[in-house]
C-alpha cells in the first residue's frame, strides 16, 4: 500500500505543500492564486445562471446544487493548474513567470481536457435522456463544465500573471525605500522581463 501511495503522489497532478524555495521567491503566491481561483469560480457561476436566464429554464433548488457543483469543479480544476505552476516556479527559477505558467498549462492540459470531457459526456447523456429536474441539473452541468474548463485555463492564469506582476512591481517600488532606511529590501527574487 505504501508503494501505491508513493506512486500516486508522484503522478504529478496531486497538489502538494508549498516548497520553501517558492515561498522565498513569492511569499504571497497562495494569496494571489486564491484571488484568481475565486474570480474564476464566481465567473463560472454567473455564466451558468446567465445561461438559465437566456434559455428561460426554471431555476430550482436542483439548479442551485448544480451551480455549487460547478463552483467546486472549476475551483478544483484551477487549483490543479496552479499547483503545477507553483511546482514549476520553484523548479524553473531562471525562467520568467509567464513562461512557467505556459509550461504548466501545457503539462496539465491533457488531464484537464480528459476530466472535463468525461464529466461533460456523462451530463450530456443525463441531459438527453433525463426528465424534469435531472435535465435542468444536467444542462447546468454541461454549461458549467465548458465555462469552468475554459476559465481555469484561459482566464485564471492571465489573472495570476497580472497579480504576480503587480506584486513584483510593488516590491520594486518598495526596495529603494527599504534601502534608504538602511534595511534589507527583501529576499525575493524579482523576475526581469
CSV table of C-alpha atoms in Angstrom, one decimal, residues 70-147:
chain,number,residue,atom,x,y,z
A,70,UNK,CA,-19.7,23.8,-10.9
A,71,UNK,CA,-18.1,26.2,-8.5
A,72,UNK,CA,-16.3,23.2,-6.8
A,73,UNK,CA,-15.4,21.7,-10.2
A,74,UNK,CA,-14.0,24.9,-11.5
A,75,UNK,CA,-12.0,25.6,-8.3
A,76,UNK,CA,-10.5,22.1,-8.3
A,77,UNK,CA,-9.5,22.3,-11.9
A,78,UNK,CA,-7.9,25.7,-11.4
A,79,UNK,CA,-6.1,24.6,-8.2
A,80,UNK,CA,-4.5,21.6,-10.1
A,81,UNK,CA,-3.2,24.0,-12.7
A,82,UNK,CA,-2.0,26.5,-10.1
A,83,UNK,CA,-0.3,23.7,-8.1
A,84,UNK,CA,1.7,22.8,-11.2
A,85,UNK,CA,2.6,26.5,-11.7
A,86,UNK,CA,3.8,26.6,-8.1
A,87,UNK,CA,5.9,23.5,-8.5
A,88,UNK,CA,7.4,24.7,-11.8
A,89,UNK,CA,8.1,28.2,-10.4
A,90,UNK,CA,10.2,26.6,-7.7
A,91,UNK,CA,12.0,24.3,-10.1
A,92,UNK,CA,12.5,26.7,-13.1
A,93,UNK,CA,13.7,29.7,-11.2
A,94,UNK,CA,15.6,31.0,-14.2
A,95,UNK,CA,12.5,31.5,-16.4
A,96,UNK,CA,10.1,34.3,-16.5
A,97,UNK,CA,6.8,33.7,-14.7
A,98,UNK,CA,4.6,33.9,-17.8
A,99,UNK,CA,6.8,31.2,-19.4
A,100,UNK,CA,6.4,29.0,-16.3
A,101,UNK,CA,2.7,29.5,-16.4
A,102,UNK,CA,2.6,28.5,-20.1
A,103,UNK,CA,4.6,25.3,-19.5
A,104,UNK,CA,2.4,24.4,-16.5
A,105,UNK,CA,-0.8,24.8,-18.5
A,106,UNK,CA,0.7,22.6,-21.3
A,107,UNK,CA,1.6,19.9,-18.7
A,108,UNK,CA,-1.9,19.8,-17.2
A,109,UNK,CA,-3.9,20.3,-20.4
A,110,UNK,CA,-4.4,16.6,-21.1
A,111,UNK,CA,-5.6,16.0,-17.6
A,112,UNK,CA,-8.0,19.0,-17.7
A,113,UNK,CA,-9.5,18.0,-21.1
A,114,UNK,CA,-9.9,14.3,-20.2
A,115,UNK,CA,-11.6,15.2,-16.8
A,116,UNK,CA,-13.9,17.8,-18.4
A,117,UNK,CA,-14.8,15.6,-21.3
A,118,UNK,CA,-15.7,12.7,-19.1
A,119,UNK,CA,-18.0,14.9,-16.9
A,120,UNK,CA,-19.4,16.6,-20.0
A,121,UNK,CA,-20.4,13.4,-21.8
A,122,UNK,CA,-22.0,11.9,-18.7
A,123,UNK,CA,-24.0,15.0,-18.1
A,124,UNK,CA,-24.9,15.2,-21.8
A,125,UNK,CA,-26.4,11.8,-21.6
A,126,UNK,CA,-28.3,12.9,-18.5
A,127,UNK,CA,-29.5,15.9,-20.4
A,128,UNK,CA,-30.6,13.9,-23.4
A,129,UNK,CA,-32.3,11.0,-21.6
A,130,UNK,CA,-33.3,12.7,-18.3
A,131,UNK,CA,-36.5,14.4,-17.5
A,132,UNK,CA,-37.6,17.2,-15.2
A,133,UNK,CA,-35.1,18.4,-12.6
A,134,UNK,CA,-32.5,15.9,-13.8
A,135,UNK,CA,-32.5,17.6,-17.2
A,136,UNK,CA,-32.1,21.1,-15.6
A,137,UNK,CA,-29.2,19.8,-13.4
A,138,UNK,CA,-27.5,18.2,-16.5
A,139,UNK,CA,-28.0,21.4,-18.5
A,140,UNK,CA,-26.4,23.5,-15.8
A,141,UNK,CA,-23.5,21.0,-15.5
A,142,UNK,CA,-23.0,21.0,-19.3
A,143,UNK,CA,-22.7,24.7,-19.4
A,144,UNK,CA,-20.7,24.8,-16.3
A,145,UNK,CA,-18.1,22.3,-17.4
A,146,UNK,CA,-17.5,24.2,-20.6
A,147,UNK,CA,-17.3,27.5,-18.8
